[in-house]
Coordinates of C-alpha atoms in Angstrom, one line a residue:
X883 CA 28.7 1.7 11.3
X884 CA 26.2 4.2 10.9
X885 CA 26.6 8.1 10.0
X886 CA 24.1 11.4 10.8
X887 CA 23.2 13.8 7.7
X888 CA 25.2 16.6 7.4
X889 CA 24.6 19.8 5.8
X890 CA 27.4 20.1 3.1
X891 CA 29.2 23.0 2.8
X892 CA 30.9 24.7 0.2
X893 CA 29.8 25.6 -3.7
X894 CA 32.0 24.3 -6.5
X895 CA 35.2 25.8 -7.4
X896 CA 34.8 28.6 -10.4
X897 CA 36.7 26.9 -13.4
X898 CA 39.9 29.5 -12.9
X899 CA 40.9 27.8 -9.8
X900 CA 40.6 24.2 -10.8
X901 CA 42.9 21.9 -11.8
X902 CA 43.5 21.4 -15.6
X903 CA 41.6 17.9 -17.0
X904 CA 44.2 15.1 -16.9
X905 CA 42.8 13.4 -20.3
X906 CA 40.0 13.7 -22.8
X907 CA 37.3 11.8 -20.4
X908 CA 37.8 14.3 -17.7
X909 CA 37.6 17.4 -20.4
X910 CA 34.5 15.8 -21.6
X911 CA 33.1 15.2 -17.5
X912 CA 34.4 19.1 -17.3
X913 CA 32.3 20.4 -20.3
X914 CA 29.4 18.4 -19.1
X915 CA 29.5 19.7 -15.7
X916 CA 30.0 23.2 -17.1
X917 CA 26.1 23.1 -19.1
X918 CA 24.4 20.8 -16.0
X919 CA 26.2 21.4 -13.0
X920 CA 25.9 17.3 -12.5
X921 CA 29.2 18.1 -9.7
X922 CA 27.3 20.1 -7.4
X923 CA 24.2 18.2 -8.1
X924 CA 25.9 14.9 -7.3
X925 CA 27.8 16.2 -4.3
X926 CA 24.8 17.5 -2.9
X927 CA 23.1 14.4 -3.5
X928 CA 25.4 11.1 -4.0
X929 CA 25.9 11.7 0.4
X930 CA 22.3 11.7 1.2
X931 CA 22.0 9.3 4.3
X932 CA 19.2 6.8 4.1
X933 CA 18.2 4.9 7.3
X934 CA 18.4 1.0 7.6
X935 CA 15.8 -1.0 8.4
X936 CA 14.1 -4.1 7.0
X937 CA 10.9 -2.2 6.6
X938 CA 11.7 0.2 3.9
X939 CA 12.1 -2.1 1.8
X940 CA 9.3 -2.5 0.9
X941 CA 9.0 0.2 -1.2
X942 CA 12.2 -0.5 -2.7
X943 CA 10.0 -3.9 -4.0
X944 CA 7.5 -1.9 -5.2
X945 CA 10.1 0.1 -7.2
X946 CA 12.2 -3.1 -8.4
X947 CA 8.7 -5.3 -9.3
X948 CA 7.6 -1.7 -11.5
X949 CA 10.7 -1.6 -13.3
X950 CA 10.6 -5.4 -13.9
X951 CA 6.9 -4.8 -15.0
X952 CA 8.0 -2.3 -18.2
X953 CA 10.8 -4.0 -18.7
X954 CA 9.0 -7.5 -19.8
X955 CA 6.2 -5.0 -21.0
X956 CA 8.4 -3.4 -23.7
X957 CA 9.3 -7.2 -24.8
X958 CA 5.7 -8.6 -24.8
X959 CA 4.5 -6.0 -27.3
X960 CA 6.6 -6.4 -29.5
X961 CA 4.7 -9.5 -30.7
X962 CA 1.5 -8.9 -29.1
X963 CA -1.0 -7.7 -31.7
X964 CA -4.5 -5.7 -29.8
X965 CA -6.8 -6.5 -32.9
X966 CA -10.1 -8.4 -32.2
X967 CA -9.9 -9.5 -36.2
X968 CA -11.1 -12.8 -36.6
X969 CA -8.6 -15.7 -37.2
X970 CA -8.6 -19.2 -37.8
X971 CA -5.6 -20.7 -35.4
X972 CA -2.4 -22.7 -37.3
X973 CA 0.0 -23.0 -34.5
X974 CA 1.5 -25.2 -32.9
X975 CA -0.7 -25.5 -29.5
X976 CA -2.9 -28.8 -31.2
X977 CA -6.0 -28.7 -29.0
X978 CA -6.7 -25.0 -30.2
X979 CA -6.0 -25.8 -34.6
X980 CA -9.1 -24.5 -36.4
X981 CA -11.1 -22.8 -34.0
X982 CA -11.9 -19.0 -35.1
X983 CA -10.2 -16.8 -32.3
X984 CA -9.4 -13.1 -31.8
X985 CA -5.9 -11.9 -33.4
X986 CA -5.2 -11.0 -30.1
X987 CA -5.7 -14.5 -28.3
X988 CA -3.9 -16.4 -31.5
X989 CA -0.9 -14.0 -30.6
X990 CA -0.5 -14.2 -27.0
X991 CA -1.1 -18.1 -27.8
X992 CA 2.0 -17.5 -30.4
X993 CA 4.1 -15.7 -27.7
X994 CA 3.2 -18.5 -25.1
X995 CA 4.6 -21.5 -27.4
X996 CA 6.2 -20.2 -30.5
X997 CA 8.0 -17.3 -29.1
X998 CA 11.8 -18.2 -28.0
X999 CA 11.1 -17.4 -23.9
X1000 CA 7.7 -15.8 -24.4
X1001 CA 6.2 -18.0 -21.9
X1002 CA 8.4 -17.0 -18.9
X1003 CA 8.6 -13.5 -20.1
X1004 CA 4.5 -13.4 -19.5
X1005 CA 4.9 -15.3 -16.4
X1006 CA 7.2 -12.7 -15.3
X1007 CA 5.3 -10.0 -16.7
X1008 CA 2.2 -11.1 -14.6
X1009 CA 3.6 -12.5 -11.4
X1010 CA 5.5 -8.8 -11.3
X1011 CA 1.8 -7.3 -11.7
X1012 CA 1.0 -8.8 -8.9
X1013 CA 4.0 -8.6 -6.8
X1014 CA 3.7 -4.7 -7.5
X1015 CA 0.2 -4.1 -6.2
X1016 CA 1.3 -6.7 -2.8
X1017 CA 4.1 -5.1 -2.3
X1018 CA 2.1 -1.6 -2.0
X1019 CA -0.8 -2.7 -0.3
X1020 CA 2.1 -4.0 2.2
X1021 CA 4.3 -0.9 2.2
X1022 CA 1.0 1.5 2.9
X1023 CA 0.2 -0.5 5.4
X1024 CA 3.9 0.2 7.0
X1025 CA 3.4 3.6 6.3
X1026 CA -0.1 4.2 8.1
X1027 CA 0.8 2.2 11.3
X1028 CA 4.0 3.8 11.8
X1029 CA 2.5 7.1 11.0
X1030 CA 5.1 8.1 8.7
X1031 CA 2.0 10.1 6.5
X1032 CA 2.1 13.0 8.5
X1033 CA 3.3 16.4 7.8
X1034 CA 4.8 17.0 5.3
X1035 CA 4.0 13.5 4.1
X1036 CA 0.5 14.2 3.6
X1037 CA 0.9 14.4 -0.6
X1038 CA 3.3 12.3 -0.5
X1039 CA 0.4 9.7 0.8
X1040 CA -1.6 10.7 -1.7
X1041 CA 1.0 10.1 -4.3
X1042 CA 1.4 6.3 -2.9
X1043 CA -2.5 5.9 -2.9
X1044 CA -3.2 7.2 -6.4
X1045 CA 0.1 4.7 -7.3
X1046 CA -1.6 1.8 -6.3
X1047 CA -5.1 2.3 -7.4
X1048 CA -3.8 3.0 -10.5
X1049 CA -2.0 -0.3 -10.5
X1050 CA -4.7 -2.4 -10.0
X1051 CA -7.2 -1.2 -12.5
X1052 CA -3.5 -1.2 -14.9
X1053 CA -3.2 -4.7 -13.7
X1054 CA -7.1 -5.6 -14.8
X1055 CA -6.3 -4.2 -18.2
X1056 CA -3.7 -6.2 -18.5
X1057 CA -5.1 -9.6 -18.1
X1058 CA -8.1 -8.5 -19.9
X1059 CA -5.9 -7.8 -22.9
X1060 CA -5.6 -11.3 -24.3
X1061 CA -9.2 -12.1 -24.9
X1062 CA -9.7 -15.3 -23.3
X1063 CA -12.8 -17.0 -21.8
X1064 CA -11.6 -15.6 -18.0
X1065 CA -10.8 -12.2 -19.0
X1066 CA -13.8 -12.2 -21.3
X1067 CA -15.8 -12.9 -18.3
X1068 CA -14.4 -10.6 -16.1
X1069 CA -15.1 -7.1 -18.8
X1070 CA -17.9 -8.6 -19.3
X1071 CA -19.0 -7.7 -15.4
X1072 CA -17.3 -5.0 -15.5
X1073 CA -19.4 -4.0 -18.8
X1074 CA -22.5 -4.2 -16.1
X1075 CA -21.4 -2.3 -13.8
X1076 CA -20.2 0.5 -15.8
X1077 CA -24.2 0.6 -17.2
X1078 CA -25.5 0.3 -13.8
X1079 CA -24.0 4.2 -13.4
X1080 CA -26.4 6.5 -13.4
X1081 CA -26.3 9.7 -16.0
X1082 CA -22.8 9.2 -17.3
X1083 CA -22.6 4.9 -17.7
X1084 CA -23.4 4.4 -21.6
X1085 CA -21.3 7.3 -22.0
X1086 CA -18.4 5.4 -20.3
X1087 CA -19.0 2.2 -21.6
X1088 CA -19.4 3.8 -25.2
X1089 CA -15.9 5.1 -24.4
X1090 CA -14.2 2.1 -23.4
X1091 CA -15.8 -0.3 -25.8
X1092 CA -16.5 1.5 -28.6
X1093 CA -20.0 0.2 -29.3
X1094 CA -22.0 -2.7 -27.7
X1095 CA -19.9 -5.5 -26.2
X1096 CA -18.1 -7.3 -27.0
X1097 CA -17.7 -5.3 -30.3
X1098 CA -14.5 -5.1 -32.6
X1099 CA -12.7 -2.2 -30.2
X1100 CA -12.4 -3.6 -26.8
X1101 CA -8.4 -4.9 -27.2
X1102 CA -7.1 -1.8 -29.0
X1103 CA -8.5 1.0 -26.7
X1104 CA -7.4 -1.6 -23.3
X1105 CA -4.1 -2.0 -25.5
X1106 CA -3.5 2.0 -25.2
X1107 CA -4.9 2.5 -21.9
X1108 CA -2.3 -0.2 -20.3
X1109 CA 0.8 0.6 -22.0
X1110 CA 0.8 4.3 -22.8
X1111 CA -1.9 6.0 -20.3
X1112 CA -1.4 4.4 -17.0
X1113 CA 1.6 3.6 -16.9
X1114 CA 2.5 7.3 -18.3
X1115 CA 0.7 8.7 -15.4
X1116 CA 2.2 6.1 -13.0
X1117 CA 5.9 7.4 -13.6
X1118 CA 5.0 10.4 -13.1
X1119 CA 3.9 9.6 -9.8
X1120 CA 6.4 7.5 -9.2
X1121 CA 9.0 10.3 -10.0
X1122 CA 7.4 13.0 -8.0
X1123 CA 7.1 10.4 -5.5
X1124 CA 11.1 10.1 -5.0
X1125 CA 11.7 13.3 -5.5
X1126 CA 9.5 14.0 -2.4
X1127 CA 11.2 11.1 -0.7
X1128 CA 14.5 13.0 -1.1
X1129 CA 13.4 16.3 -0.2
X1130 CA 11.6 15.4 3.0
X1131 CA 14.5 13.0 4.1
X1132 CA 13.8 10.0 5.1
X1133 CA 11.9 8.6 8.2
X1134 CA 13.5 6.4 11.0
X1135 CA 12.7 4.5 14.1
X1136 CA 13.1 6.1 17.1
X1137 CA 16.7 5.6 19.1
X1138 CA 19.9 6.6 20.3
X1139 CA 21.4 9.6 18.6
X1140 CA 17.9 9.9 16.2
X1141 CA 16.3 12.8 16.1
X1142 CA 12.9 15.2 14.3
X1143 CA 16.1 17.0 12.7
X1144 CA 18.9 14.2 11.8
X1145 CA 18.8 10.7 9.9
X1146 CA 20.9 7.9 10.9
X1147 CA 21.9 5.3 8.5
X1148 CA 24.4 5.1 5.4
X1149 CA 25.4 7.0 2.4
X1150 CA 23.5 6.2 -0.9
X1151 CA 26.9 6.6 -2.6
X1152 CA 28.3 3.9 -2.3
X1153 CA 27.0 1.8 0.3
X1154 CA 22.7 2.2 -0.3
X1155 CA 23.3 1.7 -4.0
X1156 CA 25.7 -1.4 -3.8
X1157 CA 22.7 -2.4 -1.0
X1158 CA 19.9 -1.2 -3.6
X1159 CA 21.4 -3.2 -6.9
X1160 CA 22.3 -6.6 -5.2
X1161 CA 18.4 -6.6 -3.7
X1162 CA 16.6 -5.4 -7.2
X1163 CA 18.7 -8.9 -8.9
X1164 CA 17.4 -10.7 -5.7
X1165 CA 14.0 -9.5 -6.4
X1166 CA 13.9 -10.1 -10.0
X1167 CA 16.1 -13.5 -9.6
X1168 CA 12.8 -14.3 -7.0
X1169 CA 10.0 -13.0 -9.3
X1170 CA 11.6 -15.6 -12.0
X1171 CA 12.1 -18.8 -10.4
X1172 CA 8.6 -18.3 -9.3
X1173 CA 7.4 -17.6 -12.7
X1174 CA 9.6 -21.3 -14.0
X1175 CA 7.9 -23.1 -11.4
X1176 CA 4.4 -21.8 -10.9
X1177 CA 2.4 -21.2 -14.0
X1178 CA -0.7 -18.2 -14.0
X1179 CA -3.1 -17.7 -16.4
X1180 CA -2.6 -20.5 -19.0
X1181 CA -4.9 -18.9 -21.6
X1182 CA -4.7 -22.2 -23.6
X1183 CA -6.9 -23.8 -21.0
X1184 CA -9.7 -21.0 -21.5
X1185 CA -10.0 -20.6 -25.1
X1186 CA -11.0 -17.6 -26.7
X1187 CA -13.9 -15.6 -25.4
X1188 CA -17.1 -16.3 -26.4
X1189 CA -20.0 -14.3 -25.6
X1190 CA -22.5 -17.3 -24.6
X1191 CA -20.1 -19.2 -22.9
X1192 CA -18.9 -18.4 -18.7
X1193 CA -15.4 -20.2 -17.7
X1194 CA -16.4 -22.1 -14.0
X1195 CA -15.0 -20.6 -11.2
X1196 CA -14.2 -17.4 -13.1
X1197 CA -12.3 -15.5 -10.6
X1198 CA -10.5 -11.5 -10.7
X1199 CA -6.6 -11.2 -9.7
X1200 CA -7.2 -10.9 -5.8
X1201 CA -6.4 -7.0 -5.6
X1202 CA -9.7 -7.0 -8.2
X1203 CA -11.8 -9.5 -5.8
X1204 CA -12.6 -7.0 -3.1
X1205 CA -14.5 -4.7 -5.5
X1206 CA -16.6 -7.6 -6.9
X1207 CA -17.3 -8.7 -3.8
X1208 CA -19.0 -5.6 -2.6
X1209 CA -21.1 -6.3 -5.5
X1210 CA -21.5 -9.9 -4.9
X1211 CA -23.0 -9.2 -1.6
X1212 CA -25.1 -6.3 -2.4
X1213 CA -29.1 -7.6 -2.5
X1214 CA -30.6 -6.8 -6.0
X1215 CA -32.5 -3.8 -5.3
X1216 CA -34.4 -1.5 -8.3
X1217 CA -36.1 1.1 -9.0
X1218 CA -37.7 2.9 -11.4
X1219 CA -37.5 6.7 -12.2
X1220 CA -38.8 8.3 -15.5
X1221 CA -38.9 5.2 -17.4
X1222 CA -35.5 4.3 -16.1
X1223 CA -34.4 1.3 -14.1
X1224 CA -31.6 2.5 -11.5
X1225 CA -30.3 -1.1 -10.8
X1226 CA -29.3 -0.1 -7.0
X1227 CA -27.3 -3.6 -6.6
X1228 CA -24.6 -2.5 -8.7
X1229 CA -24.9 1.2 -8.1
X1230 CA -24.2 1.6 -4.5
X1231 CA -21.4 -0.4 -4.2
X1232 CA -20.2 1.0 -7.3
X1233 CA -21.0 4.6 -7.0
X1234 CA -21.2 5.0 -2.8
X1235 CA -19.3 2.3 -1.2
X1236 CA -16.1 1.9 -3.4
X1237 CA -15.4 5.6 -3.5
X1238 CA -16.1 5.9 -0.1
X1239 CA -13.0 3.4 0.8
X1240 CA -11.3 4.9 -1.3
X1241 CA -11.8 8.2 -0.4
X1242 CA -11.4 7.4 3.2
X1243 CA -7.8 6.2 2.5
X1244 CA -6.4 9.3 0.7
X1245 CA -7.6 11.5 3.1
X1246 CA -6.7 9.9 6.2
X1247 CA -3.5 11.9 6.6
X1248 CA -5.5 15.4 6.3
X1249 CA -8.4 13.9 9.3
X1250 CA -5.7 12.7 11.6
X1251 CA -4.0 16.1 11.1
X1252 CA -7.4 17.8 12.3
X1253 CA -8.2 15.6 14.4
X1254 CA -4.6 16.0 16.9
X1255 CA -4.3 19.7 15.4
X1256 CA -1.0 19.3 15.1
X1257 CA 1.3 21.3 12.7
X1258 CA 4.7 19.8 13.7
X1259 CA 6.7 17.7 11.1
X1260 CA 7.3 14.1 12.3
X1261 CA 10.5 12.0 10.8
X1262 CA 10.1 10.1 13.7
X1263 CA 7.6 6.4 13.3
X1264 CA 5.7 5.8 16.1
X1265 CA 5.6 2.0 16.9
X1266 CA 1.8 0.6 15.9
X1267 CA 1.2 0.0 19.6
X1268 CA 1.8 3.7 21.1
X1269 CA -1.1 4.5 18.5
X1270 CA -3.6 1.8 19.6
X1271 CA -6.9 3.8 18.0
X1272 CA -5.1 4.1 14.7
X1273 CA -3.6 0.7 14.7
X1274 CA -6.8 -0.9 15.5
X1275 CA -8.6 1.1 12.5
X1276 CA -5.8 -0.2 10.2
X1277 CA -6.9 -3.6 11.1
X1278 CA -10.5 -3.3 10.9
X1279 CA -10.0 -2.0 7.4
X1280 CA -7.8 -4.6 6.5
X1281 CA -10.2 -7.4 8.0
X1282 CA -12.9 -5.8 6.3
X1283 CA -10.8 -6.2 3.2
X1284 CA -10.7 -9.5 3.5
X1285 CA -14.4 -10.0 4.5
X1286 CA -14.7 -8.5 0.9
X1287 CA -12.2 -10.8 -0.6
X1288 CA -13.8 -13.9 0.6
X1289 CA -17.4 -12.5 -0.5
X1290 CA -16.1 -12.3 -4.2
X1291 CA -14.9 -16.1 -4.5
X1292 CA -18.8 -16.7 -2.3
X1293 CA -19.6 -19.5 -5.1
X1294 CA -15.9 -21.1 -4.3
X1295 CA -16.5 -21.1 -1.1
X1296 CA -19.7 -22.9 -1.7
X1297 CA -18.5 -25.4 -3.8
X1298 CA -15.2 -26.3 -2.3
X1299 CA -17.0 -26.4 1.5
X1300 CA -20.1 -28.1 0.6
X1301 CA -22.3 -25.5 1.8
X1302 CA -25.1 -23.4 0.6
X1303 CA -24.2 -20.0 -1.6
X1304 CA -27.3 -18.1 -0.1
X1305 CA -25.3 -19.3 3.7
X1306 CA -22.1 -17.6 2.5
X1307 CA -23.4 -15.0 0.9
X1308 CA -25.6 -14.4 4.1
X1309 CA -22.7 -14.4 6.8
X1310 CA -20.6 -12.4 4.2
X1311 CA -22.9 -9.4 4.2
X1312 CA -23.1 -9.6 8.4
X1313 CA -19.3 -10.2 8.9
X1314 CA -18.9 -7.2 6.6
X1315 CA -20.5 -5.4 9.1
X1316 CA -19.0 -7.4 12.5
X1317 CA -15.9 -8.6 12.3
X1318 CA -14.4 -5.1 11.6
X1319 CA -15.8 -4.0 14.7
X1320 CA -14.7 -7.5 16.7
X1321 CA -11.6 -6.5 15.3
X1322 CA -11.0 -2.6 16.4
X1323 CA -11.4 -3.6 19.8
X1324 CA -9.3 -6.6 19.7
X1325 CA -6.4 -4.7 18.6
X1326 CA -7.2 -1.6 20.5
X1327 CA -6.9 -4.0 23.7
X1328 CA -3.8 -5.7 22.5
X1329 CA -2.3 -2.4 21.9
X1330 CA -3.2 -1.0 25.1
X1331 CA -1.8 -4.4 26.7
X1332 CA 1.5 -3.8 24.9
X1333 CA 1.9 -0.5 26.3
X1334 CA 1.2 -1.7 29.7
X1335 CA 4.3 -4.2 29.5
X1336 CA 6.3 -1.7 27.8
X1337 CA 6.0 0.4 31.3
X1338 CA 6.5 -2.3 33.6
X1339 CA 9.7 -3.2 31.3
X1340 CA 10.4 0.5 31.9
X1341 CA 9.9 0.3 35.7
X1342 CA 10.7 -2.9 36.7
X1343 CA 13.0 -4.2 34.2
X1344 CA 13.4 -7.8 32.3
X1345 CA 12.7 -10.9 33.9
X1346 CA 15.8 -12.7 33.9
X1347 CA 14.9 -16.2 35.3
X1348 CA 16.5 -16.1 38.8
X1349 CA 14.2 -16.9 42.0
X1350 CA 15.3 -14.9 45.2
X1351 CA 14.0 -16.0 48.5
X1352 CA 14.3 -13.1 51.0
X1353 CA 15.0 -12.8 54.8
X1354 CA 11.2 -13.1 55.7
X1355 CA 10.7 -16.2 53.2
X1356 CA 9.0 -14.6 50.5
X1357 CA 10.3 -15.9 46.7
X1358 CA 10.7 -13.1 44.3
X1359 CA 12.0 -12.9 40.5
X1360 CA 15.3 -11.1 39.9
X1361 CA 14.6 -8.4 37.1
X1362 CA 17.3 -7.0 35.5
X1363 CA 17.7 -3.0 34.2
X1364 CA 16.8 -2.5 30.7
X1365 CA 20.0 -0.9 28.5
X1366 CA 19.7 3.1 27.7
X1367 CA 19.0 2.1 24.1
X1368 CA 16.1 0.0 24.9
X1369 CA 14.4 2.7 27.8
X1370 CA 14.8 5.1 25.0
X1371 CA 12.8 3.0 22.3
X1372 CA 10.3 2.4 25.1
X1373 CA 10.1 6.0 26.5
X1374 CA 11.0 8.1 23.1
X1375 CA 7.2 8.2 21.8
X1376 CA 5.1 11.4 21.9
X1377 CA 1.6 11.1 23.8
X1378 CA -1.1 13.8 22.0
X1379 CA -3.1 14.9 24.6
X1380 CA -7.1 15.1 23.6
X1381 CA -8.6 18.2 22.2
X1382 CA -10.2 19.7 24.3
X1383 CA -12.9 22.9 23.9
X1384 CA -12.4 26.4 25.7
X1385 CA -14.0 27.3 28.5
X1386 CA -18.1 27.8 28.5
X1387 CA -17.7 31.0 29.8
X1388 CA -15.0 33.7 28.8
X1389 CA -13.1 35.8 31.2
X1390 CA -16.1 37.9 31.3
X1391 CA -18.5 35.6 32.5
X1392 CA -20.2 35.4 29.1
X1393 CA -21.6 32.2 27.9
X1394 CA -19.3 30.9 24.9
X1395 CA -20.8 29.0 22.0
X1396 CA -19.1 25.9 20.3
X1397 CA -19.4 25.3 17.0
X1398 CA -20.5 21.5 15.6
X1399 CA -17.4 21.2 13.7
X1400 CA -15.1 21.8 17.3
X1401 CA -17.7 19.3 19.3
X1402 CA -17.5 16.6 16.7
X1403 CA -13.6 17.5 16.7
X1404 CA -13.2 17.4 20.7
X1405 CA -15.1 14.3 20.7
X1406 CA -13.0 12.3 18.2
X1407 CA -9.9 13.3 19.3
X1408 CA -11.1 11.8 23.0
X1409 CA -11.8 8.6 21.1
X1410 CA -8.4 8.6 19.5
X1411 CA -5.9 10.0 23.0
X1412 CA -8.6 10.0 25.6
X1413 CA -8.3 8.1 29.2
X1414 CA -8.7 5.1 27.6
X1415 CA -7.1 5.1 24.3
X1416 CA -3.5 5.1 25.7
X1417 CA -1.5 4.2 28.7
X1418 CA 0.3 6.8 30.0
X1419 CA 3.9 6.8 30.0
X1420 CA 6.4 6.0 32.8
X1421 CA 8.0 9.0 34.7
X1422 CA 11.7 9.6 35.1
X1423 CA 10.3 10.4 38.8
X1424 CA 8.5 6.8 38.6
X1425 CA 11.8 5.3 36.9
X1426 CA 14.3 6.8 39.7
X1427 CA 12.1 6.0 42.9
X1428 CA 11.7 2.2 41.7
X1429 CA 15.1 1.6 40.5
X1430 CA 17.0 3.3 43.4
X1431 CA 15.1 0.4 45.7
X1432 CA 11.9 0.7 47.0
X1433 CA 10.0 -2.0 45.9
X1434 CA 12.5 -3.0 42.9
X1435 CA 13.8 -5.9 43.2

């Protein structure tokens, strides 16, 4: 069953003309309503229609996994302590009695053993972290291939972007919090390439550490960024994210009945919410059984963090491993300026190459936008193939992602395979370079080969199996008409055409002059809709002349 949005109609009644309350709950839901107006708040919004597809949700993980995150948060720190005092441990962990550790180690060692579920509540704690950051890198990556970041999107996009960046340097606060050999390891690169900024890196690192590493601040100021600043900002994102989400209704595949100006789906009173609370215990049930069966980060194993000492095979969180990878990679270039050593190894991937990804990510929205010059609004998703430029530019970057990935575990790589870490590192820095590429025009070409059966589906129909032998002996396939429902979701899609420049010459005969900006324009948007970025779709003309019988058969 599936309902269309409705405008609703109608204020609320003024209080004269309503019915006296029935008993004391209903006086009390009567005064409330009087000093909030929750009634028309509730009828407005307790109908909105929400579409119903496996694909949103995603975000509905993202949301579940970040309210699972505070809630395990809240209990962790209530015996967590962020002090880098010195202690000598007494547990109950053996292996670790008498050796001088951090009060912050000893009680997340506490919590682990000694705590009544401590252990599963970390487990939880962490295996939500990373959950959280998946499930947005996932539910971006929806939202870019189906296009469902244009107007009036575009901020909302930004709002999802900032969300997860600003999980995964929460998550890396996290597990740098209880001061064992890893995490140790990891601030302690992180300590280098904070100095390796020019101008402003002492500053920062000063800021963050509170004097020269490891010093006696590094726990307490991590402790406030990751519970109170972060995640503070985070909510608020997260809050202006829904509210956006409400505002702008809700995108849906293309199909019978859906249209730029409806949404087809189901009420989120009572149906979405029953829907929405039975999957948020199914997530959290999941999240759990995985944290009883799978242990991460057993700090016990570590130790405490000790400056002259490097855990083997000291590895980030994998949403962490792409940035140290760039790094990894990077040849150890330096230079000297004024006395100063500008350590250009750590500095451009640091200062150049990182923002640059991530700059190229937020602003995607605004340079597609430019690029078709359109100013429609689009609640409609376009299916990754009928975009095969933007699809393929998806995958590159995600490819490249992973070239990245695999370039920050080089030395596992090495060891694990056998093989020389100068080999790896070698083919890393060249793949970064040509395997995106290999991989735009792969998936441009499989795009462009989808759309190509998608129109003979059109025109010709299925093939359903049967062999035909005509009057003159030739075998042919029977092909059957598609339903209406499916020629719709294979003819709904928009093509842009190219941008193209005015004339050289006005009406006047005079010679006109484009700019840079409208070449450089004209020229992209060839790239992205041009000749041979898309295959153009079937006519009704084409439709009607094959399925009427000429050559159909």
């Amino acid at each position: 069953m599936s309902r269309t949005s409705s405008t609703t109609s109608g204020a609320a009644k003024p209080a004269s003309t309503r019915a006296k309350p029935a008993n004391k709950w209903e006086q009390a839901a009567d005064w409330t309503d009087g000093r909030l107006g929750i009634y028309s708040l509730a009828k407005t919004n307790l109908r909105k229609i929400f579409p119903d597809h496996w694909s949103f949700m995603l975000g509905e993980i993202c949301l579940y996994t970040f309210i699972i995150i505070l809630l395990t948060g809240v209990y962790l720190t209530l015996f967590f302590k962020p002090s880098m005092g010195e202690v000598i441990y007494q547990g109950s962990y053996v292996p670790l009695k008498g050796i001088p550790m951090s009060e912050a180690y000893a009680s997340t060692v506490d919590i682990s053993f000694e705590v009544r579920g401590g252990l599963l509540v970390r487990q939880i704690h962490h295996w939500a972290a990373l959950v959280f950051v998946a499930a947005m890198f996932v539910h971006m990556m929806r939202v870019f291939f189906t296009g469902a970041f244009r107007k009036p999107r575009e901020i909302n996009w930004v709002f999802g972007f900032l969300l997860l960046v600003l999980g995964m340097f929460d998550g890396f606060f996290g597990y740098s919090l209880p001061d064992d050999l890893l995490s140790g390891t990891g601030i302690r690169f992180m300590e280098g390439a904070v100095l390796a900024t020019p101008l402003i890196g002492t500053y920062v690192q000063m800021f963050l550490f509170g004097g020269e590493f490891p010093g006696h601040d590094i726990v307490p100021r991590f402790f406030t960024i990751h519970v109170l600043l972060i995640p503070g900002i985070m909510l608020g994102l997260l809050v202006a994210h829904l509210i956006l989400v409400f505002y702008h209704k809700h995108t849906q595949w293309a199909g019978p009945g859906k249209t730029e100006k409806n949404v087809v789906g189901m009420p989120l009173m009572p149906v979405y919410m029953a829907k929405a609370g039975g999957f948020f215990f199914l997530v959290f049930g999941l999240i759990a059984a995985i944290s009883a069966i799978a242990s991460i980060n057993p700090i016990w194993a570590y130790g405490p963090y000790r400056p002259d000492q490097v855990s083997t095979d000291a590895q980030p969180d994998w949403y962490m491993g792409f940035s140290e990878g760039l790094i990894r990679i990077m040849p150890g270039w330096e230079i000297s300026l004024w006395g100063h050593t500008l350590n250009l190894g750590v500095a451009i991937p640091l200062m150049v190459l990182f923002p640059m990804v991530l700059v190229s990510i937020a602003a995607y929205p605004f340079i597609e936008g430019w690029i078709t010059g359109d100013k429609r609004e689009h609640h409609i998703l376009d299916r990754p193939r009928n975009a095969p430029v933007r699809t393929a530019l998806g995958a590159a970057w995600i490819s490249l992602y992973l070239v990245l990935l695999a370039a920050g575990g080089n030395d596992l790589f090495a060891t694990h395979l056998h093989l020389s870490i100068n080999s790896v590192t070698y083919f890393v820095r060249v793949g970064m370079f040509v395997i995106p590429v290999l991989v735009f025009i792969i998936t441009k070409r499989w795009c462009l080969g989808l759309q190509r059966r998608d129109k003979e589906k059109v025109l010709h129909g299925r093939e359903t199996g049967v062999i035909k032998r005509l009057p003159h002996g030739e075998f042919v396939e029977v092909h059957a008409q598609l339903p209406q429902k499916d020629l719709h979701k294979l003819t709904a899609h928009e093509q842009i055409e190219p941008f193209e420049l005015p004339a050289e010459t006005d009406e006047n005969g005079v010679a006109r002059k484009a700019n840079v900006i409208d070449r450089t324009r004209a020229k992209i948007s060839r790239g992205f809709y041009g000749e041979g970025s898309q295959i153009p779709k079937p006519t009704s003309e084409e439709h009607h002349e094959i399925t009427s019988g000429h050559g159909h058969h």
